[in-house]
mmCIF file of C-alpha atoms and ligand atoms in Angstrom:
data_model
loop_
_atom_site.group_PDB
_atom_site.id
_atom_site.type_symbol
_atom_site.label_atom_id
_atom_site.label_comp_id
_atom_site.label_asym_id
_atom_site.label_seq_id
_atom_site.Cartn_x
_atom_site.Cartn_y
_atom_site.Cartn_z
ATOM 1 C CA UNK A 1 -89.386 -92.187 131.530
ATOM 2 C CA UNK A 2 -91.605 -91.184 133.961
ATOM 3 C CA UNK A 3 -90.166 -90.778 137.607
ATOM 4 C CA UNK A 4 -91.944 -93.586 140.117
ATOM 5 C CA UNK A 5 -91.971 -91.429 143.185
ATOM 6 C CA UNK A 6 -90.670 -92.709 146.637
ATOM 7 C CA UNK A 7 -91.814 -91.311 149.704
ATOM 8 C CA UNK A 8 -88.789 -89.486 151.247
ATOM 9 C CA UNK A 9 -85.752 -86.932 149.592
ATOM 10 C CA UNK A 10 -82.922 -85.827 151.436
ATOM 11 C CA UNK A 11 -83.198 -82.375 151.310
ATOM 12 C CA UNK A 12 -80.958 -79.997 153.260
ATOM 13 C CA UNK A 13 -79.977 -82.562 155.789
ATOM 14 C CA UNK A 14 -83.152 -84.011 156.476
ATOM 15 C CA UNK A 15 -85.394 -86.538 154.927
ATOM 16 C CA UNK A 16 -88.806 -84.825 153.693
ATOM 17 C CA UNK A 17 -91.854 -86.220 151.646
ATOM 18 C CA UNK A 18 -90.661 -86.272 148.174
ATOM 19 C CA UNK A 19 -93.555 -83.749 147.318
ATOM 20 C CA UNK A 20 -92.609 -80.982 149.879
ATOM 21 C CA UNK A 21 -88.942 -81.092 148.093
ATOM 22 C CA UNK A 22 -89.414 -78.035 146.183
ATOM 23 C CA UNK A 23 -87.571 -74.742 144.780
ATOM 24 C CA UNK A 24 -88.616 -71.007 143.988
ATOM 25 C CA UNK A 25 -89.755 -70.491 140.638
ATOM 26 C CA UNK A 26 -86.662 -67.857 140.744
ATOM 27 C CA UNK A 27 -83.804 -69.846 142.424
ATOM 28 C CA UNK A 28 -80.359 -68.952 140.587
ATOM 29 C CA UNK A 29 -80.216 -72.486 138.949
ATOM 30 C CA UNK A 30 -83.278 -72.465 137.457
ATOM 31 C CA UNK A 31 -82.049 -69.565 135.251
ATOM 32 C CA UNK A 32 -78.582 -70.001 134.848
ATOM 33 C CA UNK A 33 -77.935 -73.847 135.126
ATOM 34 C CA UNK A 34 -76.164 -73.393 138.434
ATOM 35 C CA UNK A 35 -76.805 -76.756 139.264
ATOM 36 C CA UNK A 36 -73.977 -79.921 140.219
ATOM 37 C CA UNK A 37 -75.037 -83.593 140.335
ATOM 38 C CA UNK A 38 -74.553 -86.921 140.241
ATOM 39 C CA UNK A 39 -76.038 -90.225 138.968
ATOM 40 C CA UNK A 40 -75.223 -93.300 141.371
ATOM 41 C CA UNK A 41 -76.799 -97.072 141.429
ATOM 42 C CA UNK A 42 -77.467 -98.976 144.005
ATOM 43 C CA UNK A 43 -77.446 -102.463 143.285
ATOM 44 C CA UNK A 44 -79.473 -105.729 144.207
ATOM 45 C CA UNK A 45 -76.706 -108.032 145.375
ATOM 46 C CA UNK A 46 -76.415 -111.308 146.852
ATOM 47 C CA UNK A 47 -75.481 -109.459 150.195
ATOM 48 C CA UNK A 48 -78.524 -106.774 149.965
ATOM 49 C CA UNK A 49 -78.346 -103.492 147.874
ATOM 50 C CA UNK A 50 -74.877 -101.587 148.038
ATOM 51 C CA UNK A 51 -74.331 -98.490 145.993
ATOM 52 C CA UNK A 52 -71.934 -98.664 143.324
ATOM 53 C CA UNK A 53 -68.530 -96.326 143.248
ATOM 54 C CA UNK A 54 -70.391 -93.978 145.972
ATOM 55 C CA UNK A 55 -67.431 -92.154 147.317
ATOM 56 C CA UNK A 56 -65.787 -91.403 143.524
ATOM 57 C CA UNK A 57 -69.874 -90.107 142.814
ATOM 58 C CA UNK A 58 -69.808 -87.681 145.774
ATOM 59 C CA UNK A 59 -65.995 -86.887 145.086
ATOM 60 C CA UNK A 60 -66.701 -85.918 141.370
ATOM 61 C CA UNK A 61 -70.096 -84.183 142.936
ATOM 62 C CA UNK A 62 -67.591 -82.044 144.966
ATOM 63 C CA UNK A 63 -65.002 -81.490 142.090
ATOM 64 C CA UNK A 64 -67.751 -80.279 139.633
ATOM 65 C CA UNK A 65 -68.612 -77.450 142.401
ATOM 66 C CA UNK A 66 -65.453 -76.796 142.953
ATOM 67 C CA UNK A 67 -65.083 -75.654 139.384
ATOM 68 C CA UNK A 68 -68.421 -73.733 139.681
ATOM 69 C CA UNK A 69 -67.066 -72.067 142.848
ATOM 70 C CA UNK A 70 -70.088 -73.648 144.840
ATOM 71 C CA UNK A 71 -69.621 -74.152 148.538
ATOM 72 C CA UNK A 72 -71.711 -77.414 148.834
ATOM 73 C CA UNK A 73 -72.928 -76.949 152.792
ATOM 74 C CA UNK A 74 -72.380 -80.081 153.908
ATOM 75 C CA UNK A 75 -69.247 -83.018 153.896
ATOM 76 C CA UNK A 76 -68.576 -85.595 151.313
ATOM 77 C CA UNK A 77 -69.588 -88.116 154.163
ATOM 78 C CA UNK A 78 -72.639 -86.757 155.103
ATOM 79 C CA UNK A 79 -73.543 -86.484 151.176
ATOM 80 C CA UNK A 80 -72.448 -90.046 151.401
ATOM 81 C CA UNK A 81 -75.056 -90.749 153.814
ATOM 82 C CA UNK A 82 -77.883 -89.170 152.444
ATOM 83 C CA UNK A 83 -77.125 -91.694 149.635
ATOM 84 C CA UNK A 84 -77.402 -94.500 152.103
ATOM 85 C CA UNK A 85 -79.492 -93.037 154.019
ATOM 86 C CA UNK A 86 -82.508 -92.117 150.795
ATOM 87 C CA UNK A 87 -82.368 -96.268 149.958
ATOM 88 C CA UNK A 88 -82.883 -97.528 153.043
ATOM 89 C CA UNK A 89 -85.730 -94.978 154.023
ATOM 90 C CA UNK A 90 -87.575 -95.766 150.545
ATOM 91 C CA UNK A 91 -86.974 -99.390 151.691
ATOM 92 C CA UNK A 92 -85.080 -99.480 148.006
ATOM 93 C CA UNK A 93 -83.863 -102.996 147.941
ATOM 94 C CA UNK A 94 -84.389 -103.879 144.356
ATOM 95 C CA UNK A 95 -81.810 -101.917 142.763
ATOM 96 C CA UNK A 96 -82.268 -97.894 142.322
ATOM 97 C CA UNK A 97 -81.027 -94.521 140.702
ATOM 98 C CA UNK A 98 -79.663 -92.137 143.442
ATOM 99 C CA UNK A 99 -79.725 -88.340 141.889
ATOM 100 C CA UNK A 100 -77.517 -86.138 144.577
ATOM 101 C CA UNK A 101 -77.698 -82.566 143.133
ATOM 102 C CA UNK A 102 -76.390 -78.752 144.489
ATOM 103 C CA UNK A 103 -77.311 -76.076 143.603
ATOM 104 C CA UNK A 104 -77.273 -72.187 143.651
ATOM 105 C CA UNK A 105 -81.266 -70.942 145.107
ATOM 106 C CA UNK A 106 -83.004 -68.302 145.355
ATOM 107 C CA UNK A 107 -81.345 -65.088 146.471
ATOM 108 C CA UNK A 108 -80.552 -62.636 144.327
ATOM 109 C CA UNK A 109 -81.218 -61.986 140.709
ATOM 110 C CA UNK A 110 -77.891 -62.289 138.016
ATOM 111 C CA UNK A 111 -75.508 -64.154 136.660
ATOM 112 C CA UNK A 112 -72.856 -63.780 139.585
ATOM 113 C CA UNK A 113 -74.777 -61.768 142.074
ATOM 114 C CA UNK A 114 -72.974 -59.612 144.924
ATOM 115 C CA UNK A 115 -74.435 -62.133 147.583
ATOM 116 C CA UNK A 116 -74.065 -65.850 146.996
ATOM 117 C CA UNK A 117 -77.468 -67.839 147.022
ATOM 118 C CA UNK A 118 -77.765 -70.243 149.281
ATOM 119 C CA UNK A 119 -76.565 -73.547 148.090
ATOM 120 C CA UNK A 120 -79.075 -75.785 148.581
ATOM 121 C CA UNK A 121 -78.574 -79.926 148.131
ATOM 122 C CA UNK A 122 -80.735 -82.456 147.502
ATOM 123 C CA UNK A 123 -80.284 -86.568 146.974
ATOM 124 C CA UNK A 124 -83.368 -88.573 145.945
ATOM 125 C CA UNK A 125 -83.304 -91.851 144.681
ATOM 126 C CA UNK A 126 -86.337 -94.359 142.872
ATOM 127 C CA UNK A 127 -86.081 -97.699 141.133
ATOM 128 C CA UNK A 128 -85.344 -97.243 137.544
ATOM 129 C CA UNK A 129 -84.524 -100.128 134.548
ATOM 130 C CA UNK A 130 -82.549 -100.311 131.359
ATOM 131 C CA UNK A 131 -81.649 -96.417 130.475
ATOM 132 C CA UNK A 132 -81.207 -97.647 126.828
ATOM 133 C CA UNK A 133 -83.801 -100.087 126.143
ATOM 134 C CA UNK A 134 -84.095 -103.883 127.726
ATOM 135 C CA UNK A 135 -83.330 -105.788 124.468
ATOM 136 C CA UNK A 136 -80.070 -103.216 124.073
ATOM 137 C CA UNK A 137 -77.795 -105.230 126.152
ATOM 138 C CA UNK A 138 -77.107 -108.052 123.585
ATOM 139 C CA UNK A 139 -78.712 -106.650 120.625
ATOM 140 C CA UNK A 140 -76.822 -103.162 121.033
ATOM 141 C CA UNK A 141 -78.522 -99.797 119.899
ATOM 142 C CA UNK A 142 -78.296 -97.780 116.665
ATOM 143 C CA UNK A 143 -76.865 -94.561 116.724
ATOM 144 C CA UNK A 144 -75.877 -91.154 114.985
ATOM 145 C CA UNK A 145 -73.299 -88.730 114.839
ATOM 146 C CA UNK A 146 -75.032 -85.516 116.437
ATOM 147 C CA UNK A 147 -74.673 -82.383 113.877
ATOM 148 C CA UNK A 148 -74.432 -80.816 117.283
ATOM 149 C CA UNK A 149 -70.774 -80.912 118.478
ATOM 150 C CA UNK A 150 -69.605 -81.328 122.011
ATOM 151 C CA UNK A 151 -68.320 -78.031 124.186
ATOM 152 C CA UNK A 152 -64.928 -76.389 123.207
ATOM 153 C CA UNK A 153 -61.829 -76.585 125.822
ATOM 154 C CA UNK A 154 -62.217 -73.697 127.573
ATOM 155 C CA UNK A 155 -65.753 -72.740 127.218
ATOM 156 C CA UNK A 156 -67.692 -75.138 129.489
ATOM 157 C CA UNK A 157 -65.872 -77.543 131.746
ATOM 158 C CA UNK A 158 -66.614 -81.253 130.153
ATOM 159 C CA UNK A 159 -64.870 -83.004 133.482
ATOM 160 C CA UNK A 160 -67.805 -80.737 135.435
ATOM 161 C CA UNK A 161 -71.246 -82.415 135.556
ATOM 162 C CA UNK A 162 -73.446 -79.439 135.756
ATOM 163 C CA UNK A 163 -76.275 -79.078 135.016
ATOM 164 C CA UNK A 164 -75.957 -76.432 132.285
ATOM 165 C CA UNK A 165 -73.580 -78.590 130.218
ATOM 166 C CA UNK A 166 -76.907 -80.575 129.881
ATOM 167 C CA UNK A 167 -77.945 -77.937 127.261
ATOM 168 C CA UNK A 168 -75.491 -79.634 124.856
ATOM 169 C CA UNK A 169 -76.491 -83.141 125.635
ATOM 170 C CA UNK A 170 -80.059 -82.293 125.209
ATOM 171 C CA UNK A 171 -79.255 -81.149 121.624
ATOM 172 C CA UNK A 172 -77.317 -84.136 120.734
ATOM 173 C CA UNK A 173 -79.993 -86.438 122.307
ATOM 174 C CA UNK A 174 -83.227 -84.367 121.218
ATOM 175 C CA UNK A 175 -81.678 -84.491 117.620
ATOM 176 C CA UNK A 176 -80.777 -88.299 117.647
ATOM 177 C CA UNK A 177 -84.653 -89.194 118.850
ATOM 178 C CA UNK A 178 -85.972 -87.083 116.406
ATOM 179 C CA UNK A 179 -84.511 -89.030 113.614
ATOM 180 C CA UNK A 180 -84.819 -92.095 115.028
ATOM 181 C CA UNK A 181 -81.544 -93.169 117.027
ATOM 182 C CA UNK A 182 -81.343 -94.420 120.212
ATOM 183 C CA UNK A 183 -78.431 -92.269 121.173
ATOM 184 C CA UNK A 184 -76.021 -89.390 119.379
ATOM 185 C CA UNK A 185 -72.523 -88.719 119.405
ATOM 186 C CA UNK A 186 -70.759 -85.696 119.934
ATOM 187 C CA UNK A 187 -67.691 -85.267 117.876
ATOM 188 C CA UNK A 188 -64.842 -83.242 119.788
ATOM 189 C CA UNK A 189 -64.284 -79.406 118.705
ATOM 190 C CA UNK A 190 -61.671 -80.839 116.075
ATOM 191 C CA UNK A 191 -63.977 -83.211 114.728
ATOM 192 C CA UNK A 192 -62.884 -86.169 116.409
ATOM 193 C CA UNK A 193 -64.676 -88.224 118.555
ATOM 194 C CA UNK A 194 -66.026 -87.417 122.221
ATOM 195 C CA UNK A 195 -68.643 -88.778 123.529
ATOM 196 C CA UNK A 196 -72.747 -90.101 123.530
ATOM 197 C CA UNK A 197 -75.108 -87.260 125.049
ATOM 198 C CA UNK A 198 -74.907 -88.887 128.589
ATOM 199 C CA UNK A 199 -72.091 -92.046 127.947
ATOM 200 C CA UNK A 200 -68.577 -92.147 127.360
ATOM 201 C CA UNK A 201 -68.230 -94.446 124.062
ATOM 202 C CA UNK A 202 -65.527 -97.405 123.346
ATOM 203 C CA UNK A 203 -64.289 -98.810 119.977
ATOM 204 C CA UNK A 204 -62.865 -102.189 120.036
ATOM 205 C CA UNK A 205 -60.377 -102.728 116.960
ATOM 206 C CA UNK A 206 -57.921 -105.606 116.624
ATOM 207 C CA UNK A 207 -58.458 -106.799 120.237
ATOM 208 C CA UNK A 208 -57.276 -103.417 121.293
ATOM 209 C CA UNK A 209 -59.519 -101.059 123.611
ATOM 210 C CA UNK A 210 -59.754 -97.099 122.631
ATOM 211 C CA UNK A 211 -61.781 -94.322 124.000
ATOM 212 C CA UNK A 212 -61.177 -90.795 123.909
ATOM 213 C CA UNK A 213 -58.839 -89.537 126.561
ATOM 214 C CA UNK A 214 -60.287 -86.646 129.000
ATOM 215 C CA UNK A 215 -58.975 -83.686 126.521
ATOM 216 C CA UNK A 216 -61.410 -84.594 123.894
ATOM 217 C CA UNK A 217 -64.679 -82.851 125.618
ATOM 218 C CA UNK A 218 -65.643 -85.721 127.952
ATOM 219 C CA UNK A 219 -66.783 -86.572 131.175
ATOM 220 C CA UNK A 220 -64.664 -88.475 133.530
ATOM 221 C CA UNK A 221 -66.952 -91.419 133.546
ATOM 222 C CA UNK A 222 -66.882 -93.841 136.154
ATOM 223 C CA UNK A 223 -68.151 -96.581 134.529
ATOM 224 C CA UNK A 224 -65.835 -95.622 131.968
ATOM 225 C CA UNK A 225 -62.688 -95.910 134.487
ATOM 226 C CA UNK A 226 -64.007 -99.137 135.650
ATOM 227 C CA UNK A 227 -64.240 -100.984 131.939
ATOM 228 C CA UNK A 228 -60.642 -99.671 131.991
ATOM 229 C CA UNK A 229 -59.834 -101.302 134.927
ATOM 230 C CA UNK A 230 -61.664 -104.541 134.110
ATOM 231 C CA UNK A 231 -60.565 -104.807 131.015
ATOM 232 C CA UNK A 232 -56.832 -104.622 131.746
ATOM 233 C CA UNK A 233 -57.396 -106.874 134.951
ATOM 234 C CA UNK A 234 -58.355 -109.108 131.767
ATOM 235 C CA UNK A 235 -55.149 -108.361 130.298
ATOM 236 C CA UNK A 236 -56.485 -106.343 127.372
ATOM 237 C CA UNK A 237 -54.632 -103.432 125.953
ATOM 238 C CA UNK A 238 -56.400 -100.243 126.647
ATOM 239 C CA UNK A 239 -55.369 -96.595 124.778
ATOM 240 C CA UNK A 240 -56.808 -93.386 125.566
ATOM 241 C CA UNK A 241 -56.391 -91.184 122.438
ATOM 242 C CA UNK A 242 -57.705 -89.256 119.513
ATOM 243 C CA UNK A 243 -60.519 -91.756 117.396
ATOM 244 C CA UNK A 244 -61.047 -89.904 113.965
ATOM 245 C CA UNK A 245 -64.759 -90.349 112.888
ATOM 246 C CA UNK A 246 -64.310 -93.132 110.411
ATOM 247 C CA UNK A 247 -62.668 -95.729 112.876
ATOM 248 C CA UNK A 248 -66.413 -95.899 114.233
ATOM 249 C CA UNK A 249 -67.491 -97.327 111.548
ATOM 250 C CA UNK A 250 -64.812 -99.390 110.580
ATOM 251 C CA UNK A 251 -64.419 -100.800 114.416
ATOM 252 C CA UNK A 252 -65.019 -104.142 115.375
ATOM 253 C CA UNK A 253 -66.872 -103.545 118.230
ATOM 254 C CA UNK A 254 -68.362 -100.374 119.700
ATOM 255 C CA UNK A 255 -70.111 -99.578 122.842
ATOM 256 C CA UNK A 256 -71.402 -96.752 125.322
ATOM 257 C CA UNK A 257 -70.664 -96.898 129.091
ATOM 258 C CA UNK A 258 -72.368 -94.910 131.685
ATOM 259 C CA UNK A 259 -73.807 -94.950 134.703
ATOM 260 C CA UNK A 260 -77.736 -94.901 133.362
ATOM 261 C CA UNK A 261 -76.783 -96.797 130.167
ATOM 262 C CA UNK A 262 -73.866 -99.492 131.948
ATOM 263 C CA UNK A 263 -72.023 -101.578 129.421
ATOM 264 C CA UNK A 264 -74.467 -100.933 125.825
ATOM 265 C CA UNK A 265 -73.274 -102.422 122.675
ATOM 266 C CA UNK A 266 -73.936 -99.993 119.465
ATOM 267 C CA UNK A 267 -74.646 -102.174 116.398
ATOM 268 C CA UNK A 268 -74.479 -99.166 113.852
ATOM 269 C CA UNK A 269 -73.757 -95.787 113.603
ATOM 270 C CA UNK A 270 -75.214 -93.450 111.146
ATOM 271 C CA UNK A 271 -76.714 -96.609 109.785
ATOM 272 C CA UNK A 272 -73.536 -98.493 108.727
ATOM 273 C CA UNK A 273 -73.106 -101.508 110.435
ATOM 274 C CA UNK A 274 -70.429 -101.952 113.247
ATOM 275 C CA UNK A 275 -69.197 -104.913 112.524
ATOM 276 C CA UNK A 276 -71.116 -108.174 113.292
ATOM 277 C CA UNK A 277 -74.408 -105.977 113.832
ATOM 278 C CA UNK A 278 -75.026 -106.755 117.359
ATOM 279 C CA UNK A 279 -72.783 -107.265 120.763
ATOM 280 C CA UNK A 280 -68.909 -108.144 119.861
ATOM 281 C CA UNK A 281 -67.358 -110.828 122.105
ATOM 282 C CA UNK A 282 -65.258 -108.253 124.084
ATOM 283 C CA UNK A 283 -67.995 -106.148 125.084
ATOM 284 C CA UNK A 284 -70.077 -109.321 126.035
ATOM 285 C CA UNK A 285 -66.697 -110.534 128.056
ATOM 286 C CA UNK A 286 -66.617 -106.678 129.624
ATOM 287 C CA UNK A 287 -70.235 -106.398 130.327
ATOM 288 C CA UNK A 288 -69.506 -110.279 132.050
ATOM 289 C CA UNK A 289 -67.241 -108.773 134.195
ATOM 290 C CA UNK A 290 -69.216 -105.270 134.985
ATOM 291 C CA UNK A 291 -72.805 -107.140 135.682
ATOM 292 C CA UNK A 292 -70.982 -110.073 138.124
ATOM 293 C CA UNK A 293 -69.500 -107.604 140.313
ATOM 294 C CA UNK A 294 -73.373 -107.151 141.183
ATOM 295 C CA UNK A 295 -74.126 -110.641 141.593
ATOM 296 C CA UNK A 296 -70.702 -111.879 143.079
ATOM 297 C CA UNK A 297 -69.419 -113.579 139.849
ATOM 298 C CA UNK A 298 -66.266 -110.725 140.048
ATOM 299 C CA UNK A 299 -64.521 -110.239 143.171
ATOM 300 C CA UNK A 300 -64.867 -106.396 144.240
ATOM 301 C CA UNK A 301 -61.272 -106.519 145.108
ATOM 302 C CA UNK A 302 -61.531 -102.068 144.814
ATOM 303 C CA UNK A 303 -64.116 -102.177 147.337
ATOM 304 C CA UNK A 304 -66.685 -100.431 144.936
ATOM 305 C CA UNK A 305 -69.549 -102.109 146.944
ATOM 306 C CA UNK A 306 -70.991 -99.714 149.431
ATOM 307 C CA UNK A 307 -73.988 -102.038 151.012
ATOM 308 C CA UNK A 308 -76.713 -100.329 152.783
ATOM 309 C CA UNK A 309 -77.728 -100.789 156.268
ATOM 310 C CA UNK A 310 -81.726 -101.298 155.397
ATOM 311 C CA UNK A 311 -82.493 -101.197 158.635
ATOM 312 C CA UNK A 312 -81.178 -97.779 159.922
ATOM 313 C CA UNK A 313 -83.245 -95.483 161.205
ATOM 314 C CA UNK A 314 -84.135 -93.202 159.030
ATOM 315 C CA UNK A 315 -84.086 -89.031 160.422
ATOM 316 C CA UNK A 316 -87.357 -87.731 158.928
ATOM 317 C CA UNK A 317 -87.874 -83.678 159.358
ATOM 318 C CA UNK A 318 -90.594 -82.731 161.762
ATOM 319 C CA UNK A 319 -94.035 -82.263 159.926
ATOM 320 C CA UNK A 320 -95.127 -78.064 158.777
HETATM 321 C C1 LIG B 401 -72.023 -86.506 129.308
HETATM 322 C C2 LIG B 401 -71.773 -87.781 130.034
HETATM 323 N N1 LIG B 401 -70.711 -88.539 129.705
HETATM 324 C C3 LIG B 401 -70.447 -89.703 130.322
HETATM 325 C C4 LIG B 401 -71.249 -90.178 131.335
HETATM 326 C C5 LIG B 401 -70.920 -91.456 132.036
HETATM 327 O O1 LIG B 401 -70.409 -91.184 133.316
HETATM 328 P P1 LIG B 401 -70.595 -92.219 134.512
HETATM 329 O O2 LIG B 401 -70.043 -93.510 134.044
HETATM 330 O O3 LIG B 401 -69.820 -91.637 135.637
HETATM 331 O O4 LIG B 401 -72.040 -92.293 134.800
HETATM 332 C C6 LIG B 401 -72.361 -89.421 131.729
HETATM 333 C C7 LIG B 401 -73.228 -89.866 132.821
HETATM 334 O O5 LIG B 401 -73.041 -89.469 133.936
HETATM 335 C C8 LIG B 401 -72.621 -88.203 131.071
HETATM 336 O O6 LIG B 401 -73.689 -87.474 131.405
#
């Protein structure tokens, strides 16, 4: 999907044109996948655009440096801002994908050099669509089980988003195109389930909800917390556990959640058919519940909704 460029990124506190936000060919992350970030929407809403979840985003952007040992340079508020600050600049009001990312530069050469490269941070944001496909949301997308598993306990973080966990993603997803899947699975280090390349997955069986709990090799989604939340505001059961392999294909319903993919049905796996073949009534009643807290048909009683001031003045860096 090709990137529809906007005219400003936040880059190192200031708002520059999006083609002056460049790296060194030899900053650190480049080489070693030193590299933190985030995927955020902002919404189209009845009451103008408002970022979804924005402080968990920058919180988890904070917690996956953390784990890196990366001293991001600036606050989670003023990361917050640049979020804000990126949609209303780009005059972004029709909905948009915010990408906030930090990252070790250029400095020295090596894995862990004696002198810390400067951490540099950038947040740029453009309109983007379906992640998955329009026609996905009811009809639901087929999918594999990668031959790639997901990262061991103990050898890369899962709960981190960094960019060089991405190298295991990109196998699982490279793999499922190639064959001809919309998406792959990762199946946990003892062969149970984890999670899509970039989605945290959900099997619906006998009106109960399951998804792998955070010691099975996933992300901490936070669309995946929120169909939690939703769906036992709805008075569904919800388990986080172990899912062997088999209970995808004998599920009732199954679906990905995720930031860039939302609430998608998956009508087969491995080509066996998940149960009726396309979006189960629980994931439709879920994906209700997700989509109207964007156009006011659920009541954001978390305060999720972070609306944008579009008219703030945007603080643009001073030209050469
Ligand atoms: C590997 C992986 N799992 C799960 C998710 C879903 O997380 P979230 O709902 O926070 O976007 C993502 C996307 O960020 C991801 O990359």
């Amino acid at each position: 999907m090709p990137i529809p460029a906007t005219p400003f990124i936040w880059f190192n506190g200031k708002l520059v044109p999006w083609e002056s936000a460049t790296v060194h060919v030899l900053a650190h992350a480049l080489h070693y996948g030193s590299s933190v970030f985030e995927g955020v929407r902002c919404y189209a809403t009845p009451k103008g655009p408002a970022i979804f979840r924005l402080r968990e985003h920058t919180r988890r952007l904070f917690d996956s440096a953390k784990v890196y040992r990366i001293t991001v340079p600036f606050s989670q508020d003023q990361v917050n801002a640049a979020c804000r600050e990126v949609i209303s600049a780009n005059n972004l009001s029709n909905g948009a994908y915010i990408r906030p990312v930090a990252f070790r530069g250029y400095g020295e050469i090596g894995v862990a050099p004696k002198i810390e490269p400067p951490i540099e941070v950038a947040v740029a944001a453009w309109e983007w669509g379906k992640y998955l496909g329009k026609e996905s949301e009811a009809e639901g997308v087929d999918v594999c089980i990668s031959s790639w598993q997901r990262v061991a306990p103990n050898t890369l973080p899962a709960m981190a988003k960094a960019g060089g966990n991405y190298l295991s993603s990109q196998l699982i997803s490279l793999e499922a195109k190639r064959l001809g899947f919309a998406e792959g699975i990762g199946l946990a280090v003892d062969g149970t389930v984890s999670e899509g390349a970039g989605e945290n997955l959900f099997v619906v069986k006998d009106g109960v909800l399951l998804t792998p709990s955070l010691a099975h090799s996933v992300l901490g989604g936070i669309t995946r917390d929120t169909v939690m939340r939703l769906a036992r505001k709805q008075g569904l059961e919800v388990r986080e556990c172990s899912i062997p392999r088999e209970l995808l294909y004998l599920a009732d319903e199954l679906f990905f959640t995720g930031t860039a993919a939302e609430v998608t049905p998956i009508r087969s796996v491995d080509r066996i058919q998940v149960g009726a073949g396309r979006r189960g009534p629980v994931t439709e009643q879920l994906q209700s519940a997700f989509f109207g807290l964007f156009d006011g048909r659920t009541t954001d009683e978390w305060g999720w909704l972070d609306y944008v001031d579009m008219q703030a003045k945007p603080r643009i860096a001073a030209a050469g």
